[in-house]
Amino acid sequence: MAADDMGHAEDAWWRSAVVYQVYPRSFADSDGDGVGDLDGLTGRLDHLSGLGVDVLWLSPVNPSPQADNGYDISDYQDIDPVFGDLAAFDRLLGAVHERGMKLVMDLVVNHTSDEHPWFQESRDPASPKRDWYWWRPPREGREPNNWGSFFSGSAWELDAASDSYYLHLFSPKQPDLNWENPRMRRAVYAMMRWWLDRGVDGFRMDVVNLISKDPTLPDGEVHEEGPYGDGSPYFVCGPRIHDYLQEMHREVIARYPGRLLTVGEMPGVTVEQARLFTDPARAELDMVFQFEHVGLDHGRGKFDPRPLRLTDLKASLGRWQSGLADVGWNSLYWNNHDQPRVVSRFGDDGPSHRTRSATMLATVLHLHRGTPYVYQGEELGMANAPLRTIEDFRDIESLNHYTEALRAGAEPEDVLPGLRAMGRDNARTPMQWDASPHAGFTTGTPWIPVNPDHTEINAEAALADPGSVYHHYRRLIALRHQEPAVVHGDFTMLLPDDERIYAFTRRYGRTVLLVVGNFTGDTASAVMPAGWDGAELVMGNGPSVPPRPGRLVLAPWEARVHRRDD
């Protein structure tokens, strides 16, 4: 299939698009039960259209026991009553399309809930669906192999009724589907077509590079931190991953030419692998989410945070920019439902620098080559939550890590700092609409407490302030829509060894953009690249330091975009 037929041409609509992710539990509650819902989201769509975004990515709203906040789906073709019903979904979809936007759903098909009918049927060893999941007998009275789960503990759970284990790379409530089974795959493809025929505009595919496992399920290497083996060599970008994605494209995506956006979440993916996944000629995906840059501040693990070295960030993002320059496409993000708030992580969330650092980070990210993703509240500069004790946490990953660490002998005061800095609950506190009780999110009791800083950081205040983070995001999105160099320009990293200033150029035809950002709370300077003295300032994030001939001088957390025509 030719690239143009697939919508991968130079002018593919998603190249100039900006995607906004909504975590529906925490966005807007219409019925006062403390949980966000679809009608609440529909009532707030003008916030998104006012921002200028093109696509709404909706995190899972399917029926679910909520063991992993909806990423454990028990029915792929319905809506969980906590969020509404299919009529509410259709109202939302219609309202999105009326505003000229598109809607992308989360596709979670590495695993289901253990309450999904498919899994319930598979518990019977005689069932035709038995091998829709990874069932294995005990090995010498223990688990079939030594793999550990991403959510702590073994990746295997014993089902006493059949004296067999099933594989779960995440929670025991999330058994992994066996993609080796063609009937299971056909059922998934039929479900995808059902949503697309309803009007959905694409999918963000949850951990989709884990769907192919080495069928022999060998033991993994046990590292120092033990006690479980690392199975990732046998399931990260496994042996048939490209076969499956190409089949999915043939059976589903190709039937809706030019209309859809497909992005695969792919932990552990390399640049070389991403080139294959996003090469238009291979007909797999439009783009991938990679995790390299959001692992740069991890020490021995996610909950062992280290200060970010700017040169590491440049090396990582620069490698992805150059690696996908001729083939494929980048997705650009700082935040999502699994990451702490970037202004607290890589910026400064104190009152003196929060706005400036949030807008600097936005400028640097959005001017890279790729499709930017904005996570709800990011456009307000929302910060990490004050999670003081373990009772403040809700997320299964954090709670399991805490329990396992204490069982291994750690003290709470040694474990909690890492959870506070990196825990996923930071991203899941309710959207801050105004300064009223519960931030205008709900009239009831929110499922997770609202950040107390909502009295200062909220959408109502941001819209009224021309210098707010919100209006800076709006101008960045408008620049992407108006300036072809932002979408199509090539990328050249500058100052790769500077630990304070991030700088690069984007060139398209005669137009060249220079993007600079100060990643520190101090004034920073460097030699100005030749030819940029006196160049037009396209946009910035506040008062600048007076220019000096031949020098690039930036105020704390300052960002600037300059333009010239060669």
PDB file of N, CA and C in Angstrom, residues 379-427:
ATOM      1  N   GLU A 379      -1.821  22.463  30.722  1.00  0.00           N
ATOM      2  CA  GLU A 379      -1.972  23.806  30.165  1.00  0.00           C
ATOM      3  C   GLU A 379      -2.276  24.846  31.240  1.00  0.00           C
ATOM      4  N   LEU A 380      -2.486  24.414  32.481  1.00  0.00           N
ATOM      5  CA  LEU A 380      -2.661  25.338  33.608  1.00  0.00           C
ATOM      6  C   LEU A 380      -1.405  25.430  34.458  1.00  0.00           C
ATOM      7  N   GLY A 381      -0.430  24.562  34.190  1.00  0.00           N
ATOM      8  CA  GLY A 381       0.738  24.473  35.062  1.00  0.00           C
ATOM      9  C   GLY A 381       0.443  23.737  36.354  1.00  0.00           C
ATOM     10  N   MET A 382      -0.499  22.767  36.309  1.00  0.00           N
ATOM     11  CA  MET A 382      -0.813  21.995  37.513  1.00  0.00           C
ATOM     12  C   MET A 382       0.431  21.271  38.010  1.00  0.00           C
ATOM     13  N   ALA A 383       0.550  21.175  39.349  1.00  0.00           N
ATOM     14  CA  ALA A 383       1.762  20.662  39.993  1.00  0.00           C
ATOM     15  C   ALA A 383       1.465  19.346  40.710  1.00  0.00           C
ATOM     16  N   ASN A 384       2.530  18.702  41.178  1.00  0.00           N
ATOM     17  CA  ASN A 384       2.380  17.475  41.961  1.00  0.00           C
ATOM     18  C   ASN A 384       1.544  17.740  43.211  1.00  0.00           C
ATOM     19  N   ALA A 385       0.917  16.679  43.694  1.00  0.00           N
ATOM     20  CA  ALA A 385       0.031  16.777  44.851  1.00  0.00           C
ATOM     21  C   ALA A 385       0.813  16.635  46.157  1.00  0.00           C
ATOM     22  N   PRO A 386       0.314  17.202  47.253  1.00  0.00           N
ATOM     23  CA  PRO A 386       0.954  17.010  48.563  1.00  0.00           C
ATOM     24  C   PRO A 386       0.550  15.673  49.165  1.00  0.00           C
ATOM     25  N   LEU A 387       1.224  14.621  48.754  1.00  0.00           N
ATOM     26  CA  LEU A 387       0.923  13.258  49.217  1.00  0.00           C
ATOM     27  C   LEU A 387       1.762  12.981  50.455  1.00  0.00           C
ATOM     28  N   ARG A 388       1.157  13.136  51.632  1.00  0.00           N
ATOM     29  CA  ARG A 388       1.941  13.113  52.866  1.00  0.00           C
ATOM     30  C   ARG A 388       2.131  11.711  53.425  1.00  0.00           C
ATOM     31  N   THR A 389       1.069  10.921  53.483  1.00  0.00           N
ATOM     32  CA  THR A 389       1.154   9.574  54.044  1.00  0.00           C
ATOM     33  C   THR A 389       0.662   8.580  53.000  1.00  0.00           C
ATOM     34  N   ILE A 390       0.875   7.306  53.253  1.00  0.00           N
ATOM     35  CA  ILE A 390       0.457   6.294  52.283  1.00  0.00           C
ATOM     36  C   ILE A 390      -1.053   6.297  52.104  1.00  0.00           C
ATOM     37  N   GLU A 391      -1.799   6.796  53.101  1.00  0.00           N
ATOM     38  CA  GLU A 391      -3.260   6.878  52.975  1.00  0.00           C
ATOM     39  C   GLU A 391      -3.689   7.875  51.892  1.00  0.00           C
ATOM     40  N   ASP A 392      -2.788   8.777  51.479  1.00  0.00           N
ATOM     41  CA  ASP A 392      -3.115   9.743  50.435  1.00  0.00           C
ATOM     42  C   ASP A 392      -3.009   9.145  49.034  1.00  0.00           C
ATOM     43  N   PHE A 393      -2.408   7.969  48.918  1.00  0.00           N
ATOM     44  CA  PHE A 393      -2.202   7.350  47.610  1.00  0.00           C
ATOM     45  C   PHE A 393      -3.387   6.454  47.250  1.00  0.00           C
ATOM     46  N   ARG A 394      -3.663   6.373  45.941  1.00  0.00           N
ATOM     47  CA  ARG A 394      -4.735   5.521  45.431  1.00  0.00           C
ATOM     48  C   ARG A 394      -4.223   4.485  44.435  1.00  0.00           C
ATOM     49  N   ASP A 395      -3.090   4.752  43.815  1.00  0.00           N
ATOM     50  CA  ASP A 395      -2.656   3.968  42.672  1.00  0.00           C
ATOM     51  C   ASP A 395      -2.062   2.622  43.074  1.00  0.00           C
ATOM     52  N   ILE A 396      -2.453   1.575  42.358  1.00  0.00           N
ATOM     53  CA  ILE A 396      -2.026   0.214  42.658  1.00  0.00           C
ATOM     54  C   ILE A 396      -0.507   0.064  42.569  1.00  0.00           C
ATOM     55  N   GLU A 397       0.123   0.753  41.621  1.00  0.00           N
ATOM     56  CA  GLU A 397       1.572   0.633  41.475  1.00  0.00           C
ATOM     57  C   GLU A 397       2.287   1.148  42.719  1.00  0.00           C
ATOM     58  N   SER A 398       1.891   2.316  43.204  1.00  0.00           N
ATOM     59  CA  SER A 398       2.523   2.901  44.384  1.00  0.00           C
ATOM     60  C   SER A 398       2.238   2.077  45.633  1.00  0.00           C
ATOM     61  N   LEU A 399       0.988   1.662  45.795  1.00  0.00           N
ATOM     62  CA  LEU A 399       0.621   0.895  46.989  1.00  0.00           C
ATOM     63  C   LEU A 399       1.354  -0.443  47.037  1.00  0.00           C
ATOM     64  N   ASN A 400       1.454  -1.119  45.902  1.00  0.00           N
ATOM     65  CA  ASN A 400       2.174  -2.391  45.876  1.00  0.00           C
ATOM     66  C   ASN A 400       3.656  -2.208  46.153  1.00  0.00           C
ATOM     67  N   HIS A 401       4.244  -1.162  45.582  1.00  0.00           N
ATOM     68  CA  HIS A 401       5.663  -0.901  45.820  1.00  0.00           C
ATOM     69  C   HIS A 401       5.917  -0.634  47.301  1.00  0.00           C
ATOM     70  N   TYR A 402       5.058   0.149  47.916  1.00  0.00           N
ATOM     71  CA  TYR A 402       5.204   0.472  49.339  1.00  0.00           C
ATOM     72  C   TYR A 402       5.132  -0.797  50.187  1.00  0.00           C
ATOM     73  N   THR A 403       4.126  -1.632  49.923  1.00  0.00           N
ATOM     74  CA  THR A 403       3.967  -2.874  50.691  1.00  0.00           C
ATOM     75  C   THR A 403       5.174  -3.783  50.536  1.00  0.00           C
ATOM     76  N   GLU A 404       5.643  -3.937  49.306  1.00  0.00           N
ATOM     77  CA  GLU A 404       6.775  -4.828  49.055  1.00  0.00           C
ATOM     78  C   GLU A 404       8.057  -4.277  49.684  1.00  0.00           C
ATOM     79  N   ALA A 405       8.257  -2.953  49.621  1.00  0.00           N
ATOM     80  CA  ALA A 405       9.459  -2.352  50.203  1.00  0.00           C
ATOM     81  C   ALA A 405       9.481  -2.522  51.721  1.00  0.00           C
ATOM     82  N   LEU A 406       8.324  -2.319  52.380  1.00  0.00           N
ATOM     83  CA  LEU A 406       8.277  -2.500  53.824  1.00  0.00           C
ATOM     84  C   LEU A 406       8.464  -3.962  54.199  1.00  0.00           C
ATOM     85  N   ARG A 407       7.934  -4.851  53.382  1.00  0.00           N
ATOM     86  CA  ARG A 407       8.116  -6.275  53.650  1.00  0.00           C
ATOM     87  C   ARG A 407       9.603  -6.655  53.567  1.00  0.00           C
ATOM     88  N   ALA A 408      10.346  -5.936  52.710  1.00  0.00           N
ATOM     89  CA  ALA A 408      11.773  -6.212  52.559  1.00  0.00           C
ATOM     90  C   ALA A 408      12.625  -5.520  53.619  1.00  0.00           C
ATOM     91  N   GLY A 409      11.979  -4.763  54.528  1.00  0.00           N
ATOM     92  CA  GLY A 409      12.708  -4.164  55.634  1.00  0.00           C
ATOM     93  C   GLY A 409      12.880  -2.665  55.580  1.00  0.00           C
ATOM     94  N   ALA A 410      12.371  -2.001  54.541  1.00  0.00           N
ATOM     95  CA  ALA A 410      12.510  -0.545  54.441  1.00  0.00           C
ATOM     96  C   ALA A 410      11.576   0.147  55.433  1.00  0.00           C
ATOM     97  N   GLU A 411      11.924   1.362  55.796  1.00  0.00           N
ATOM     98  CA  GLU A 411      11.094   2.190  56.656  1.00  0.00           C
ATOM     99  C   GLU A 411      10.223   3.118  55.805  1.00  0.00           C
ATOM    100  N   PRO A 412       9.012   3.433  56.282  1.00  0.00           N
ATOM    101  CA  PRO A 412       8.133   4.309  55.493  1.00  0.00           C
ATOM    102  C   PRO A 412       8.789   5.616  55.067  1.00  0.00           C
ATOM    103  N   GLU A 413       9.559   6.229  55.973  1.00  0.00           N
ATOM    104  CA  GLU A 413      10.173   7.510  55.630  1.00  0.00           C
ATOM    105  C   GLU A 413      11.221   7.384  54.537  1.00  0.00           C
ATOM    106  N   ASP A 414      11.689   6.158  54.279  1.00  0.00           N
ATOM    107  CA  ASP A 414      12.637   5.955  53.189  1.00  0.00           C
ATOM    108  C   ASP A 414      11.931   5.689  51.858  1.00  0.00           C
ATOM    109  N   VAL A 415      10.701   5.209  51.917  1.00  0.00           N
ATOM    110  CA  VAL A 415       9.960   4.841  50.705  1.00  0.00           C
ATOM    111  C   VAL A 415       9.113   5.998  50.186  1.00  0.00           C
ATOM    112  N   LEU A 416       8.510   6.758  51.085  1.00  0.00           N
ATOM    113  CA  LEU A 416       7.541   7.774  50.683  1.00  0.00           C
ATOM    114  C   LEU A 416       8.113   8.884  49.795  1.00  0.00           C
ATOM    115  N   PRO A 417       9.341   9.365  49.994  1.00  0.00           N
ATOM    116  CA  PRO A 417       9.826  10.436  49.112  1.00  0.00           C
ATOM    117  C   PRO A 417       9.815  10.055  47.636  1.00  0.00           C
ATOM    118  N   GLY A 418      10.195   8.826  47.316  1.00  0.00           N
ATOM    119  CA  GLY A 418      10.170   8.398  45.926  1.00  0.00           C
ATOM    120  C   GLY A 418       8.762   8.315  45.380  1.00  0.00           C
ATOM    121  N   LEU A 419       7.814   7.856  46.209  1.00  0.00           N
ATOM    122  CA  LEU A 419       6.423   7.793  45.775  1.00  0.00           C
ATOM    123  C   LEU A 419       5.864   9.195  45.554  1.00  0.00           C
ATOM    124  N   ARG A 420       6.209  10.118  46.449  1.00  0.00           N
ATOM    125  CA  ARG A 420       5.714  11.492  46.294  1.00  0.00           C
ATOM    126  C   ARG A 420       6.218  12.118  44.995  1.00  0.00           C
ATOM    127  N   ALA A 421       7.464  11.864  44.667  1.00  0.00           N
ATOM    128  CA  ALA A 421       8.058  12.490  43.488  1.00  0.00           C
ATOM    129  C   ALA A 421       7.570  11.862  42.189  1.00  0.00           C
ATOM    130  N   MET A 422       7.402  10.537  42.166  1.00  0.00           N
ATOM    131  CA  MET A 422       7.198   9.833  40.909  1.00  0.00           C
ATOM    132  C   MET A 422       5.851   9.115  40.793  1.00  0.00           C
ATOM    133  N   GLY A 423       5.061   9.075  41.856  1.00  0.00           N
ATOM    134  CA  GLY A 423       3.812   8.325  41.840  1.00  0.00           C
ATOM    135  C   GLY A 423       2.808   8.840  40.819  1.00  0.00           C
ATOM    136  N   ARG A 424       2.022   7.918  40.283  1.00  0.00           N
ATOM    137  CA  ARG A 424       1.059   8.263  39.238  1.00  0.00           C
ATOM    138  C   ARG A 424      -0.120   9.068  39.769  1.00  0.00           C
ATOM    139  N   ASP A 425      -0.373   9.033  41.080  1.00  0.00           N
ATOM    140  CA  ASP A 425      -1.463   9.834  41.640  1.00  0.00           C
ATOM    141  C   ASP A 425      -1.248  11.324  41.408  1.00  0.00           C
ATOM    142  N   ASN A 426       0.000  11.753  41.232  1.00  0.00           N
ATOM    143  CA  ASN A 426       0.254  13.172  40.953  1.00  0.00           C
ATOM    144  C   ASN A 426      -0.485  13.655  39.710  1.00  0.00           C
ATOM    145  N   ALA A 427      -0.620  12.768  38.727  1.00  0.00           N
ATOM    146  CA  ALA A 427      -1.299  13.141  37.484  1.00  0.00           C
ATOM    147  C   ALA A 427      -2.804  12.987  37.567  1.00  0.00           C
TER     148      ALA A 427
END
